[in-house]
Amino acid sequence: MFIMTELKKSDFYFDLPKELIAQAPLEERSSSRLLVLDKKSGKTEHHVFRDILQYLQPGDCLVLNNTKVIPARLLGQKADTGAAVEVLLLKRKDNDTWETLVKPGKKCKPGTSLVFGDGLLHAEVLETLEEGNRLVHFTYEGIFEEILDKLGEMPLPPYITHKLQDKNRYQTVYAKYEGSAAAPTAGLHFTKELLEEIEAKGVEIAYVTLHVGLGTFRPVKADNILEHHMHEEFYQITGEAAEKINAAKKNGKRIVCVGTTSCRTVESAAGEDGLVQEGCGSTEIFIYPGYRFKALDALITNFHLPESTLVMLVSALAGREQVLDAYKEAISEKYRFFSFGDAMFIQ
């Protein structure tokens, strides 16, 4: 257990030129760049992502999040006035009732009727939840997922202003279980061929599931980050995944998590001995400097937003100053940042 009384949000600020925010994925997933950071020495190396193969050792366990992003962004109108509305699906409460983010929220009070796709989908705002989210009930004919696939758009982060041509490029090649409001973006760099090469080298691959909520991307508003509250996210670790992770741990091999979502999953399920329990649950784990990692040894991750909970997590692993130095180097080397950007391997 670690105790801190204050950590300032501004301690995690860095200046990022706008032109380094990647607006579209590269044609070849594994051709993105890879900055390797040694967390003990602070030494950095520059590679191409497919070179990750040379850094993974036989017996290591590579942990991947197999969540699948749903096309959760719905554009419609208010039924009475025809005014434009946007609804972002966050969490399914039961079959046809969802917790959502509605814009403009002030105009969508409980009782408001909404319509999407020329009447293919109807909705009613039931209530306003904490922090302004809305509980919305949908009515339709047919299968909701099919209608969503037809009408919904991928919920790209606001810093991506270009329209995504191919929905699949905001999914990992191993995405399986639908439920995410955002992609686990560190996994976007892997191809099926690269994963086959990794397995052929003797690296175990364990798939876990964490449905990414938008809370991950919510800005930290409190100056003292210890006052920031993370939103709950659903996670699941199968018996097979737990077995692979625990076997690597017991054999003194590394647990290498792909992305902060896989990291949050294994750290939520790990005991003090570093072994993880199979099962599912909700996690609101917030990892920041001072945290002692129980299961994770190394992390593959993208470059994150200034003052975000994600850059705080990475700083917990490699040290704030070393991370900010590595980011400064990445900026000077013109690395691409955020969801469709380049990657880091912290070992």
Coordinates of C-alpha atoms in Angstrom, one line a residue:
M1 CA 0.0 0.0 0.0
F2 CA 1.3 3.5 -0.8
I3 CA 0.3 6.7 0.8
M4 CA 0.7 10.1 -0.8
T5 CA -1.0 13.4 0.0
E6 CA -0.5 15.4 -3.1
L7 CA 0.6 15.0 -6.7
K8 CA 0.0 17.9 -9.1
K9 CA -1.7 17.6 -12.4
S10 CA 0.7 20.1 -13.9
D11 CA 3.6 17.8 -13.1
F12 CA 2.4 15.7 -16.0
Y13 CA 2.2 18.5 -18.6
F14 CA 4.3 18.6 -21.8
D15 CA 3.9 20.7 -24.8
L16 CA 2.9 18.8 -27.9
P17 CA 2.8 20.4 -31.4
K18 CA -0.6 19.8 -33.0
E19 CA 0.9 18.4 -36.2
L20 CA 2.2 15.4 -34.3
I21 CA -1.3 14.2 -33.4
A22 CA -1.9 11.2 -35.8
Q23 CA -5.1 11.8 -37.7
A24 CA -5.2 8.4 -39.5
P25 CA -3.7 4.9 -39.1
L26 CA -0.7 3.9 -41.2
E27 CA -1.4 1.6 -44.1
E28 CA 0.6 -1.2 -42.5
R29 CA -0.1 -1.7 -38.8
S30 CA 3.3 -2.9 -37.7
S31 CA 5.2 -0.3 -39.6
S32 CA 4.6 2.4 -36.9
R33 CA 7.7 3.5 -34.9
L34 CA 8.7 2.1 -31.6
L35 CA 10.6 3.9 -28.9
V36 CA 12.1 1.5 -26.4
L37 CA 12.6 2.9 -22.9
D38 CA 14.6 1.0 -20.2
K39 CA 12.9 1.9 -17.0
K40 CA 16.0 1.3 -14.9
S41 CA 18.5 3.3 -16.8
G42 CA 16.3 5.7 -18.7
K43 CA 18.2 4.7 -21.9
T44 CA 16.1 4.9 -25.1
E45 CA 16.3 3.2 -28.5
H46 CA 14.4 3.8 -31.8
H47 CA 12.9 1.0 -33.8
V48 CA 10.0 0.0 -36.1
F49 CA 7.1 -1.7 -34.2
R50 CA 7.7 -5.2 -35.8
D51 CA 11.1 -5.1 -34.0
I52 CA 9.2 -5.8 -30.8
L53 CA 9.9 -9.4 -31.6
Q54 CA 13.5 -9.1 -30.7
Y55 CA 12.5 -7.7 -27.2
L56 CA 10.2 -10.5 -26.3
Q57 CA 11.8 -13.6 -24.8
P58 CA 10.6 -17.3 -24.7
G59 CA 8.5 -17.8 -21.7
D60 CA 7.3 -14.2 -21.5
C61 CA 3.5 -13.8 -21.3
L62 CA 2.1 -11.1 -23.6
V63 CA -1.3 -9.9 -22.4
L64 CA -3.7 -8.6 -25.0
N65 CA -7.1 -7.0 -24.4
N66 CA -9.6 -8.6 -26.9
T67 CA -12.4 -6.1 -26.3
K68 CA -14.3 -4.9 -29.5
V69 CA -15.3 -1.3 -30.1
I70 CA -19.0 -0.8 -30.9
P71 CA -20.0 1.9 -33.4
A72 CA -21.3 3.8 -30.4
R73 CA -21.8 7.3 -31.8
L74 CA -25.3 7.9 -33.0
L75 CA -26.3 11.1 -34.8
G76 CA -30.0 12.0 -34.8
Q77 CA -32.6 14.6 -34.0
K78 CA -35.1 15.6 -31.3
A79 CA -38.4 14.2 -32.4
D80 CA -40.3 17.4 -31.6
T81 CA -38.0 20.1 -33.1
G82 CA -35.7 18.3 -35.4
A83 CA -32.7 19.8 -33.6
A84 CA -29.5 17.7 -34.1
V85 CA -28.3 15.5 -31.2
E86 CA -25.4 13.2 -30.7
V87 CA -25.7 10.1 -28.4
L88 CA -22.6 8.2 -27.3
L89 CA -23.3 4.7 -25.9
L90 CA -21.2 4.2 -22.7
K91 CA -22.7 1.2 -20.9
R92 CA -25.5 -1.2 -21.4
K93 CA -27.8 -1.3 -18.3
D94 CA -30.2 -3.9 -19.7
N95 CA -31.1 -5.0 -23.2
D96 CA -32.4 -1.7 -24.5
T97 CA -31.4 0.8 -21.8
W98 CA -28.0 2.4 -22.0
E99 CA -26.0 4.9 -20.0
T100 CA -25.0 7.6 -22.6
L101 CA -23.4 10.9 -23.2
V102 CA -25.8 13.2 -25.0
K103 CA -24.9 16.5 -26.8
P104 CA -26.4 19.0 -26.3
G105 CA -27.2 17.6 -22.9
K106 CA -29.2 20.7 -21.6
K107 CA -31.7 20.3 -24.4
C108 CA -32.3 16.6 -23.6
K109 CA -34.1 16.5 -20.3
P110 CA -35.9 13.3 -19.1
G111 CA -38.9 12.6 -21.3
T112 CA -37.2 13.9 -24.5
S113 CA -37.8 11.7 -27.6
L114 CA -35.0 11.2 -30.1
V115 CA -35.0 9.7 -33.6
F116 CA -32.2 8.2 -35.7
G117 CA -31.9 6.9 -39.2
D118 CA -35.2 8.2 -40.5
G119 CA -37.1 6.4 -37.8
L120 CA -35.1 3.1 -37.8
L121 CA -34.3 3.8 -34.2
H122 CA -36.2 5.7 -31.5
A123 CA -35.1 6.7 -28.0
E124 CA -36.4 8.3 -24.9
V125 CA -34.3 10.0 -22.3
L126 CA -35.3 8.4 -18.9
E127 CA -33.1 10.3 -16.4
T128 CA -30.0 12.4 -15.8
L129 CA -27.3 10.6 -14.0
E130 CA -24.2 11.8 -12.0
E131 CA -21.9 14.0 -14.0
G132 CA -24.6 14.7 -16.6
N133 CA -24.7 11.3 -18.3
R134 CA -28.2 10.3 -19.5
L135 CA -30.1 7.0 -19.2
V136 CA -31.7 6.3 -22.5
H137 CA -34.2 3.6 -23.6
F138 CA -34.2 2.5 -27.3
T139 CA -37.1 1.1 -29.3
Y140 CA -36.7 -0.5 -32.8
E141 CA -37.7 -3.4 -34.9
G142 CA -35.2 -6.1 -35.6
I143 CA -31.8 -6.6 -33.9
F144 CA -30.2 -3.7 -32.1
E145 CA -26.6 -4.7 -33.0
E146 CA -27.5 -4.8 -36.8
I147 CA -29.2 -1.3 -36.5
L148 CA -26.2 0.0 -34.6
D149 CA -23.8 -1.3 -37.2
K150 CA -25.8 0.4 -39.9
L151 CA -26.3 3.8 -38.2
G152 CA -23.5 4.1 -35.7
E153 CA -20.1 5.6 -36.2
M154 CA -16.8 4.7 -34.4
P155 CA -16.5 6.9 -31.3
L156 CA -13.1 8.4 -32.3
P157 CA -11.5 10.7 -29.7
P158 CA -12.1 14.5 -30.2
Y159 CA -8.5 15.2 -31.3
I160 CA -9.1 13.0 -34.4
T161 CA -10.8 15.4 -36.9
H162 CA -10.5 13.2 -40.0
K163 CA -13.3 10.7 -40.9
L164 CA -12.2 7.1 -40.6
Q165 CA -12.5 5.4 -44.0
D166 CA -12.4 1.8 -42.7
K167 CA -14.1 1.0 -39.3
N168 CA -11.8 -2.0 -38.8
R169 CA -8.8 0.2 -38.5
Y170 CA -10.1 1.3 -35.0
Q171 CA -10.2 -2.4 -34.0
T172 CA -7.4 -4.7 -33.1
V173 CA -7.0 -7.8 -35.3
Y174 CA -7.9 -10.0 -32.3
A175 CA -11.0 -8.0 -31.2
K176 CA -13.7 -10.4 -30.0
Y177 CA -16.1 -9.3 -27.3
E178 CA -18.2 -6.2 -28.1
G179 CA -18.5 -3.5 -25.4
S180 CA -15.9 -0.8 -25.7
A181 CA -16.5 2.9 -26.2
A182 CA -12.8 3.2 -27.3
A183 CA -10.1 1.0 -28.8
P184 CA -7.2 -0.4 -26.7
T185 CA -5.0 1.4 -29.1
A186 CA -1.6 -0.1 -28.2
G187 CA -3.0 -3.3 -29.8
L188 CA -3.6 -1.6 -33.2
H189 CA 0.1 -2.2 -34.1
F190 CA -0.2 -6.0 -34.2
T191 CA -0.9 -8.0 -37.3
K192 CA -1.9 -11.7 -37.3
E193 CA 1.4 -12.5 -38.9
L194 CA 3.4 -10.7 -36.1
L195 CA 1.4 -12.5 -33.4
E196 CA 2.2 -15.8 -35.1
E197 CA 5.9 -15.0 -35.1
I198 CA 5.7 -14.0 -31.4
E199 CA 4.1 -17.3 -30.5
A200 CA 6.6 -19.2 -32.7
K201 CA 9.3 -17.7 -30.6
G202 CA 7.9 -19.3 -27.4
V203 CA 6.1 -16.3 -26.0
E204 CA 2.7 -17.2 -24.4
I205 CA -0.2 -15.0 -25.4
A206 CA -3.0 -14.4 -22.9
Y207 CA -6.2 -12.7 -23.9
V208 CA -8.1 -10.7 -21.2
T209 CA -11.1 -8.4 -21.7
L210 CA -11.6 -4.9 -20.4
H211 CA -14.4 -2.8 -22.0
V212 CA -12.8 0.7 -22.2
G213 CA -15.0 3.4 -20.9
L214 CA -14.7 7.1 -21.8
G215 CA -13.7 7.8 -18.2
T216 CA -10.2 6.8 -19.2
F217 CA -10.1 9.8 -21.5
R218 CA -11.9 12.2 -19.2
P219 CA -9.7 15.1 -18.3
V220 CA -8.3 15.3 -14.8
K221 CA -9.9 18.4 -13.4
A222 CA -8.5 18.4 -9.8
D223 CA -5.1 20.1 -9.4
N224 CA -4.3 17.4 -6.8
I225 CA -4.6 14.2 -8.9
L226 CA -5.4 12.2 -5.8
E227 CA -8.8 13.8 -5.8
H228 CA -9.5 12.4 -9.3
H229 CA -12.1 9.6 -9.4
M230 CA -11.8 6.9 -12.2
H231 CA -15.0 5.5 -13.7
E232 CA -15.7 1.8 -13.4
E233 CA -14.9 -0.5 -16.3
F234 CA -15.9 -4.1 -16.8
Y235 CA -13.1 -6.7 -17.0
Q236 CA -12.9 -10.5 -17.3
I237 CA -10.0 -12.9 -17.0
T238 CA -10.6 -16.5 -18.1
G239 CA -9.1 -19.5 -16.4
E240 CA -6.9 -20.1 -19.4
A241 CA -5.5 -16.5 -19.3
A242 CA -5.0 -16.6 -15.5
E243 CA -3.1 -19.9 -15.9
K244 CA -0.8 -18.5 -18.6
I245 CA -0.1 -15.3 -16.6
N246 CA 0.5 -17.2 -13.4
A247 CA 2.8 -19.8 -15.0
A248 CA 5.0 -17.1 -16.4
K249 CA 5.1 -15.4 -13.0
K250 CA 6.0 -18.6 -11.2
N251 CA 8.7 -19.3 -13.7
G252 CA 10.3 -15.9 -13.2
K253 CA 9.4 -14.7 -16.7
R254 CA 7.9 -11.3 -17.6
I255 CA 4.3 -10.3 -17.8
V256 CA 4.2 -7.9 -20.8
C257 CA 0.9 -6.0 -21.0
V258 CA -0.2 -4.5 -24.3
G259 CA -1.8 -1.2 -23.4
T260 CA -2.9 0.5 -20.3
T261 CA -6.2 -1.4 -20.4
S262 CA -4.5 -4.8 -20.2
C263 CA -2.3 -3.3 -17.4
R264 CA -5.4 -2.2 -15.4
T265 CA -7.0 -5.6 -15.9
V266 CA -4.1 -7.7 -14.6
E267 CA -3.3 -5.2 -11.8
S268 CA -7.0 -5.2 -10.7
A269 CA -7.1 -9.0 -10.6
A270 CA -3.6 -9.6 -9.0
G271 CA -2.9 -10.4 -5.4
E272 CA 0.2 -9.2 -3.5
D273 CA 2.0 -12.3 -4.8
G274 CA 1.6 -11.1 -8.4
L275 CA -0.7 -14.0 -9.3
V276 CA -4.1 -13.2 -10.9
Q277 CA -7.5 -14.6 -10.2
E278 CA -9.8 -15.7 -12.9
G279 CA -13.2 -14.1 -12.9
C280 CA -15.0 -10.8 -13.9
G281 CA -15.8 -7.6 -12.1
S282 CA -15.6 -3.8 -12.3
T283 CA -12.5 -1.9 -11.7
E284 CA -11.8 1.8 -11.0
I285 CA -8.1 1.3 -10.4
F286 CA -6.1 4.6 -10.8
I287 CA -2.4 4.0 -11.2
Y288 CA 0.0 6.9 -10.6
P289 CA 3.5 7.4 -9.3
G290 CA 4.1 5.6 -6.0
Y291 CA 2.0 2.6 -7.1
R292 CA 3.8 -0.8 -6.7
F293 CA 3.0 -3.1 -9.7
K294 CA 2.0 -6.5 -8.6
A295 CA 1.8 -8.5 -11.9
L296 CA 3.1 -6.3 -14.8
D297 CA 6.8 -6.2 -15.6
A298 CA 6.8 -4.4 -19.0
L299 CA 4.4 -2.4 -21.1
I300 CA 3.7 -1.7 -24.8
T301 CA 1.8 1.5 -25.0
N302 CA 1.1 4.5 -27.2
F303 CA 2.0 8.1 -26.5
H304 CA -0.7 9.7 -24.3
L305 CA -2.2 13.1 -23.7
P306 CA -0.6 15.7 -21.4
E307 CA -2.0 15.6 -17.8
S308 CA -4.0 12.4 -18.6
T309 CA -4.5 9.4 -16.2
L310 CA -2.7 7.3 -18.9
V311 CA 0.5 9.4 -18.8
M312 CA 0.3 9.1 -15.0
L313 CA 0.1 5.3 -15.2
V314 CA 3.1 5.2 -17.5
S315 CA 5.0 7.5 -15.1
A316 CA 4.2 5.1 -12.3
L317 CA 6.1 2.4 -14.2
A318 CA 9.1 4.2 -15.5
G319 CA 9.3 7.4 -13.4
R320 CA 7.8 10.7 -14.3
E321 CA 11.0 12.5 -15.3
Q322 CA 12.2 9.6 -17.4
V323 CA 8.8 9.4 -19.2
L324 CA 8.7 13.1 -19.8
D325 CA 12.3 13.0 -21.1
A326 CA 11.3 10.1 -23.5
Y327 CA 8.3 12.1 -24.6
K328 CA 10.5 15.1 -25.3
E329 CA 12.8 12.9 -27.4
A330 CA 9.8 11.5 -29.3
I331 CA 8.6 15.0 -30.1
S332 CA 12.0 16.0 -31.3
E333 CA 12.2 12.8 -33.4
K334 CA 8.7 13.6 -34.8
Y335 CA 6.9 10.5 -33.5
R336 CA 3.2 10.3 -34.1
F337 CA 1.0 10.7 -31.0
F338 CA -2.2 9.3 -29.5
S339 CA -4.6 6.7 -30.8
F340 CA -3.3 6.2 -34.4
G341 CA 0.2 7.2 -33.4
D342 CA 3.4 5.3 -32.7
A343 CA 4.3 3.1 -29.7
M344 CA 6.6 2.8 -26.7
F345 CA 8.0 -0.3 -25.1
I346 CA 8.8 0.2 -21.4
Q347 CA 10.9 -2.7 -20.2

